PDB file of C-alpha atoms in Angstrom:
ATOM      1  CA  VAL A 201      98.809 106.315 108.800  1.00 85.00           C
ATOM      2  CA  TYR A 202     102.409 107.202 109.674  1.00 90.00           C
ATOM      3  CA  PRO A 203     101.626 108.916 112.992  1.00 93.00           C
ATOM      4  CA  ALA A 204      99.710 105.755 113.990  1.00 93.00           C
ATOM      5  CA  ARG A 205     102.626 103.557 112.916  1.00 94.00           C
ATOM      6  CA  ASN A 206     105.025 105.684 114.971  1.00 96.00           C
ATOM      7  CA  ALA A 207     102.736 105.455 117.999  1.00 97.00           C
ATOM      8  CA  ALA A 208     102.535 101.678 117.622  1.00 96.00           C
ATOM      9  CA  ALA A 209     106.324 101.430 117.394  1.00 96.00           C
ATOM     10  CA  GLU A 210     106.690 103.546 120.523  1.00 96.00           C
ATOM     11  CA  ALA A 211     104.231 101.347 122.435  1.00 96.00           C
ATOM     12  CA  ALA A 212     105.759  98.058 121.231  1.00 96.00           C
ATOM     13  CA  SER A 213     108.049  96.097 123.520  1.00 95.00           C
ATOM     14  CA  SER A 214     109.610  93.857 120.863  1.00 96.00           C
ATOM     15  CA  GLN A 215     113.077  94.482 119.430  1.00 97.00           C
ATOM     16  CA  ILE A 216     111.725  93.662 115.945  1.00 98.00           C
ATOM     17  CA  LEU A 217     108.832  95.720 114.569  1.00 98.00           C
ATOM     18  CA  LEU A 218     106.569  94.219 111.888  1.00 98.00           C
ATOM     19  CA  PHE A 219     104.440  96.622 109.869  1.00 96.00           C
ATOM     20  CA  LEU A 220     101.538  95.276 107.782  1.00 95.00           C
ATOM     21  CA  ASP A 221      98.805  96.976 105.773  1.00 90.00           C
ATOM     22  CA  ASP A 222      95.212  96.743 107.015  1.00 87.00           C
ATOM     23  CA  ASP A 223      93.969  95.054 103.834  1.00 88.00           C
ATOM     24  CA  ILE A 224      96.161  91.956 103.810  1.00 91.00           C
ATOM     25  CA  THR A 225      95.934  88.272 104.627  1.00 93.00           C
ATOM     26  CA  PRO A 226      99.179  86.863 105.997  1.00 95.00           C
ATOM     27  CA  LEU A 227     100.310  83.596 104.474  1.00 93.00           C
ATOM     28  CA  ARG A 228     101.666  80.677 106.469  1.00 89.00           C
ATOM     29  CA  ASP A 229     104.620  81.419 108.742  1.00 96.00           C
ATOM     30  CA  LEU A 230     104.756  85.122 107.853  1.00 97.00           C
ATOM     31  CA  VAL A 231     106.094  86.198 111.237  1.00 97.00           C
ATOM     32  CA  MET A 232     108.647  83.375 111.431  1.00 98.00           C
ATOM     33  CA  ASN A 233     109.813  84.143 107.891  1.00 98.00           C
ATOM     34  CA  HIS A 234     110.519  87.689 109.025  1.00 98.00           C
ATOM     35  CA  LEU A 235     112.098  86.841 112.374  1.00 98.00           C
ATOM     36  CA  ARG A 236     114.516  84.175 111.114  1.00 98.00           C
ATOM     37  CA  HIS A 237     116.427  86.811 109.164  1.00 98.00           C
ATOM     38  CA  TYR A 238     117.335  88.739 112.298  1.00 98.00           C
ATOM     39  CA  GLU A 239     119.680  85.966 113.420  1.00 97.00           C
ATOM     40  CA  ASP A 240     122.030  87.746 111.001  1.00 97.00           C
ATOM     41  CA  LYS A 241     123.120  90.827 112.967  1.00 97.00           C
ATOM     42  CA  ASP A 242     123.871  92.724 109.720  1.00 97.00           C
ATOM     43  CA  ILE A 243     120.229  92.794 108.643  1.00 97.00           C
ATOM     44  CA  ALA A 244     118.414  95.942 109.755  1.00 98.00           C
ATOM     45  CA  ALA A 245     115.159  95.433 107.837  1.00 98.00           C
ATOM     46  CA  LEU A 246     113.311  92.832 105.803  1.00 98.00           C
ATOM     47  CA  ILE A 247     110.769  93.337 103.051  1.00 96.00           C
ATOM     48  CA  GLY A 248     108.292  90.553 102.387  1.00 96.00           C
ATOM     49  CA  ALA A 249     106.445  89.720  99.196  1.00 95.00           C
ATOM     50  CA  ALA A 250     102.958  90.943  98.328  1.00 93.00           C
ATOM     51  CA  VAL A 251     100.648  89.342  95.799  1.00 91.00           C
ATOM     52  CA  ASN A 252      97.036  90.176  94.969  1.00 88.00           C
ATOM     53  CA  ASP A 253      95.927  86.559  94.782  1.00 84.00           C
ATOM     54  CA  LYS A 254      97.194  83.426  96.534  1.00 82.00           C
ATOM     55  CA  ASN A 255      97.721  81.747  93.161  1.00 85.00           C
ATOM     56  CA  GLN A 256      99.463  84.710  91.539  1.00 87.00           C
ATOM     57  CA  PRO A 257     102.812  83.542  90.184  1.00 91.00           C
ATOM     58  CA  MET A 258     105.935  85.270  91.429  1.00 93.00           C
ATOM     59  CA  VAL A 259     108.068  86.953  88.754  1.00 93.00           C
ATOM     60  CA  PRO A 260     111.794  86.676  88.058  1.00 95.00           C
ATOM     61  CA  VAL A 261     113.916  89.618  89.155  1.00 93.00           C
ATOM     62  CA  PRO A 262     114.959  91.587  86.058  1.00 92.00           C
ATOM     63  CA  LYS A 263     118.727  91.935  85.636  1.00 92.00           C
ATOM     64  CA  GLU A 264     118.284  95.686  85.091  1.00 92.00           C
ATOM     65  CA  PHE A 265     116.591  95.983  88.474  1.00 90.00           C
ATOM     66  CA  VAL A 266     119.405  94.232  90.338  1.00 89.00           C
ATOM     67  CA  GLU A 267     121.995  96.378  88.561  1.00 91.00           C
ATOM     68  CA  SER A 268     120.145  99.651  89.189  1.00 91.00           C
ATOM     69  CA  SER A 269     120.982 102.083  91.982  1.00 89.00           C
ATOM     70  CA  HIS A 270     119.228 101.915  95.334  1.00 88.00           C
ATOM     71  CA  LEU A 271     117.410 105.147  94.500  1.00 86.00           C
ATOM     72  CA  GLU A 272     116.163 103.739  91.198  1.00 87.00           C
ATOM     73  CA  GLN A 273     115.031 100.573  93.002  1.00 88.00           C
ATOM     74  CA  ALA A 274     113.137 102.675  95.539  1.00 85.00           C
ATOM     75  CA  PHE A 275     110.953 104.097  92.782  1.00 79.00           C
ATOM     76  CA  THR A 276     110.560 101.004  90.558  1.00 81.00           C
ATOM     77  CA  TYR A 277     110.111  98.055  92.905  1.00 77.00           C
ATOM     78  CA  ARG A 278     107.632  95.213  92.714  1.00 79.00           C
ATOM     79  CA  GLY A 279     106.520  93.092  95.621  1.00 85.00           C
ATOM     80  CA  ASP A 280     106.247  89.822  93.744  1.00 90.00           C
ATOM     81  CA  PHE A 281     109.833  88.897  92.905  1.00 92.00           C
ATOM     82  CA  ASP A 282     110.494  85.156  93.117  1.00 95.00           C
ATOM     83  CA  THR A 283     114.059  85.340  94.425  1.00 95.00           C
ATOM     84  CA  PRO A 284     115.458  86.493  97.759  1.00 96.00           C
ATOM     85  CA  LEU A 285     117.482  89.688  97.398  1.00 95.00           C
ATOM     86  CA  ARG A 286     120.222  91.019  99.614  1.00 95.00           C
ATOM     87  CA  ASN A 287     121.054  94.658 100.310  1.00 94.00           C
ATOM     88  CA  ILE A 288     118.177  96.171  98.357  1.00 93.00           C
ATOM     89  CA  GLY A 289     117.005  99.742  97.943  1.00 89.00           C
ATOM     90  CA  PHE A 290     113.238  99.232  97.739  1.00 85.00           C
ATOM     91  CA  MET A 291     110.714  98.971 100.495  1.00 85.00           C
ATOM     92  CA  PHE A 292     107.047  98.053 100.815  1.00 86.00           C
ATOM     93  CA  ALA A 293     105.449  99.326 104.023  1.00 87.00           C
ATOM     94  CA  GLY A 294     102.620  96.790 103.769  1.00 90.00           C
ATOM     95  CA  ASN A 295     104.968  93.905 104.697  1.00 96.00           C
ATOM     96  CA  PHE A 296     108.055  95.273 106.386  1.00 95.00           C
ATOM     97  CA  SER A 297     110.008  94.480 109.528  1.00 98.00           C
ATOM     98  CA  VAL A 298     112.842  96.442 111.077  1.00 98.00           C
ATOM     99  CA  ARG A 299     115.011  96.374 114.165  1.00 98.00           C
ATOM    100  CA  ARG A 300     113.487  98.710 116.701  1.00 97.00           C
ATOM    101  CA  ASP A 301     116.779 100.472 117.499  1.00 97.00           C
ATOM    102  CA  VAL A 302     117.331 101.197 113.795  1.00 98.00           C
ATOM    103  CA  PHE A 303     113.788 102.520 113.436  1.00 97.00           C
ATOM    104  CA  VAL A 304     114.333 104.845 116.415  1.00 97.00           C
ATOM    105  CA  LYS A 305     117.732 106.063 115.106  1.00 98.00           C
ATOM    106  CA  LEU A 306     116.084 106.968 111.796  1.00 97.00           C
ATOM    107  CA  GLY A 307     113.384 108.955 113.606  1.00 97.00           C
ATOM    108  CA  GLY A 308     110.560 106.611 112.613  1.00 97.00           C
ATOM    109  CA  TRP A 309     108.172 107.303 109.757  1.00 93.00           C
ATOM    110  CA  ASP A 310     108.166 110.830 108.339  1.00 92.00           C
ATOM    111  CA  GLU A 311     104.766 112.110 109.442  1.00 92.00           C
ATOM    112  CA  HIS A 312     104.726 114.822 106.765  1.00 88.00           C
ATOM    113  CA  ILE A 313     104.049 112.123 104.171  1.00 84.00           C
ATOM    114  CA  PHE A 314     100.549 110.877 103.417  1.00 80.00           C
ATOM    115  CA  ASN A 315     101.634 108.165 100.981  1.00 81.00           C
ATOM    116  CA  TYR A 316     105.006 106.853  99.786  1.00 81.00           C
ATOM    117  CA  GLY A 317     106.463 106.774 103.272  1.00 85.00           C
ATOM    118  CA  ASP A 318     107.867 103.362 102.416  1.00 89.00           C
ATOM    119  CA  ARG A 319     110.014 104.864  99.676  1.00 89.00           C
ATOM    120  CA  ASP A 320     111.261 107.492 102.087  1.00 90.00           C
ATOM    121  CA  MET A 321     111.988 104.940 104.826  1.00 94.00           C
ATOM    122  CA  GLY A 322     113.836 102.641 102.427  1.00 93.00           C
ATOM    123  CA  ILE A 323     115.949 105.480 101.069  1.00 92.00           C
ATOM    124  CA  ARG A 324     116.802 106.624 104.591  1.00 94.00           C
ATOM    125  CA  LEU A 325     117.742 103.079 105.650  1.00 96.00           C
ATOM    126  CA  VAL A 326     120.137 102.715 102.724  1.00 95.00           C
ATOM    127  CA  ALA A 327     121.545 106.232 103.132  1.00 94.00           C
ATOM    128  CA  ALA A 328     122.369 105.408 106.765  1.00 97.00           C
ATOM    129  CA  ASP A 329     124.229 102.260 105.577  1.00 97.00           C
ATOM    130  CA  TYR A 330     121.707  99.796 106.949  1.00 98.00           C
ATOM    131  CA  ARG A 331     121.101  96.543 105.130  1.00 97.00           C
ATOM    132  CA  MET A 332     117.623  95.666 103.854  1.00 96.00           C
ATOM    133  CA  ASP A 333     116.857  92.261 102.377  1.00 97.00           C
ATOM    134  CA  TYR A 334     113.842  90.875 100.525  1.00 96.00           C
ATOM    135  CA  ASP A 335     112.345  87.422 101.129  1.00 97.00           C
ATOM    136  CA  PRO A 336     109.533  86.082  98.902  1.00 96.00           C
ATOM    137  CA  GLU A 337     108.719  83.469 101.570  1.00 95.00           C
ATOM    138  CA  ALA A 338     107.535  86.237 103.931  1.00 96.00           C
ATOM    139  CA  LYS A 339     104.417  86.668 101.834  1.00 95.00           C
ATOM    140  CA  ILE A 340     101.048  88.369 102.188  1.00 95.00           C
ATOM    141  CA  ILE A 341      97.993  88.637  99.991  1.00 92.00           C
ATOM    142  CA  HIS A 342      97.387  92.344  99.459  1.00 90.00           C
ATOM    143  CA  HIS A 343      93.678  92.813  98.763  1.00 86.00           C
ATOM    144  CA  VAL A 344      94.070  96.448  97.679  1.00 73.00           C
ATOM    145  CA  ALA A 345      90.896  97.646  99.386  1.00 62.00           C
ATOM    146  CA  LYS A 346      89.087 100.309  97.414  1.00 63.00           C
ATOM    147  CA  GLN A 347      88.104 102.476 100.392  1.00 59.00           C
ATOM    148  CA  GLY A 348      89.373 103.451 103.810  1.00 58.00           C
ATOM    149  CA  GLY A 349      92.828 104.090 105.229  1.00 58.00           C
ATOM    150  CA  SER A 350      95.004 106.202 102.962  1.00 55.00           C
ATOM    151  CA  ARG A 351      93.657 104.825  99.706  1.00 55.00           C
ATOM    152  CA  VAL A 352      93.358 107.186  96.798  1.00 55.00           C
ATOM    153  CA  THR A 353      90.908 105.057  94.861  1.00 58.00           C
ATOM    154  CA  ASP A 354      88.034 106.278  97.027  1.00 60.00           C
ATOM    155  CA  ARG A 355      86.262 108.533  94.507  1.00 62.00           C
ATOM    156  CA  GLN A 356      84.219 110.126  97.295  1.00 70.00           C
ATOM    157  CA  ASN A 357      87.341 111.693  98.787  1.00 69.00           C
ATOM    158  CA  ARG A 358      88.711 114.516  96.641  1.00 69.00           C
ATOM    159  CA  VAL A 359      91.571 115.429  99.010  1.00 70.00           C
ATOM    160  CA  GLU A 360      93.451 112.111  99.114  1.00 71.00           C
ATOM    161  CA  PRO A 361      94.640 112.121  95.469  1.00 72.00           C
ATOM    162  CA  TRP A 362      96.042 115.591  96.023  1.00 70.00           C
ATOM    163  CA  LEU A 363      97.811 114.446  99.197  1.00 75.00           C
ATOM    164  CA  ARG A 364      99.316 111.495  97.334  1.00 72.00           C
ATOM    165  CA  CYS A 365     100.616 113.848  94.635  1.00 75.00           C
ATOM    166  CA  VAL A 366     102.135 116.164  97.247  1.00 77.00           C
ATOM    167  CA  SER A 367     103.681 113.152  99.004  1.00 75.00           C
ATOM    168  CA  ILE A 368     105.550 111.852  95.944  1.00 73.00           C
ATOM    169  CA  HIS A 369     106.830 115.352  95.199  1.00 74.00           C
ATOM    170  CA  TYR A 370     107.929 115.764  98.821  1.00 78.00           C
ATOM    171  CA  VAL A 371     109.811 112.443  98.763  1.00 75.00           C
ATOM    172  CA  ALA A 372     111.377 113.315  95.395  1.00 76.00           C
ATOM    173  CA  LEU A 373     112.451 116.779  96.599  1.00 75.00           C
ATOM    174  CA  LYS A 374     113.883 115.263  99.746  1.00 80.00           C
ATOM    175  CA  HIS A 375     115.961 112.554  98.027  1.00 73.00           C
ATOM    176  CA  LEU A 376     116.338 113.023  94.263  1.00 74.00           C
ATOM    177  CA  LYS A 377     118.298 115.307  91.956  1.00 77.00           C
ATOM    178  CA  GLY A 378     118.534 115.921  88.223  1.00 79.00           C
ATOM    179  CA  ARG A 379     117.066 113.297  85.901  1.00 78.00           C
ATOM    180  CA  MET A 380     115.957 111.093  88.787  1.00 74.00           C
ATOM    181  CA  PHE A 381     113.850 113.966  90.138  1.00 73.00           C
ATOM    182  CA  ILE A 382     112.321 114.653  86.726  1.00 72.00           C
ATOM    183  CA  LYS A 383     111.609 110.956  86.106  1.00 73.00           C
ATOM    184  CA  HIS A 384     110.149 110.090  89.512  1.00 70.00           C
ATOM    185  CA  GLY A 385     109.185 113.417  91.069  1.00 68.00           C
ATOM    186  CA  LEU A 386     107.644 115.314  88.190  1.00 64.00           C
ATOM    187  CA  TYR A 387     106.598 112.582  85.777  1.00 54.00           C
ATOM    188  CA  LYS A 388     104.670 110.543  88.344  1.00 52.00           C
TER     189      LYS A 388
END
């Protein structure tokens, strides 16, 4: 998935890149709800909301989440918060836009990762002092397809769950230390 996303970014001519999963339905004005944020020159990336059903209610943002570190947010996010958030540490690759120049400076998606590349990208954005915001109005319905792509729910494929496990450990080794590594790298 990530090599294909990097190739698409390289071929794109737009200054804003929008990445979406292959098993989504965009809701009204998705693209405009992403693009309007880039009028603010300080925003490097925007995360949109993801729900599994059009009628699924959005949830309030827990105080503990807002007060947690960017690294903690990267490993505990939800895509259905009801409130816009500024300068966040979580990322969802299924509904994500980024300035092309920022994406290039970061080296694009890490192609060593099978899954959890969004966590890695979000952590790298924050570590490089780029601002990421979240907007619940930039919403998709995420159908969570059972087969295809990089899904690990496909019981016919015995390799993908192993690759997902290796991916989370790789991301944890790359970014976490101490208790954070134990909690999110070993426990998961």
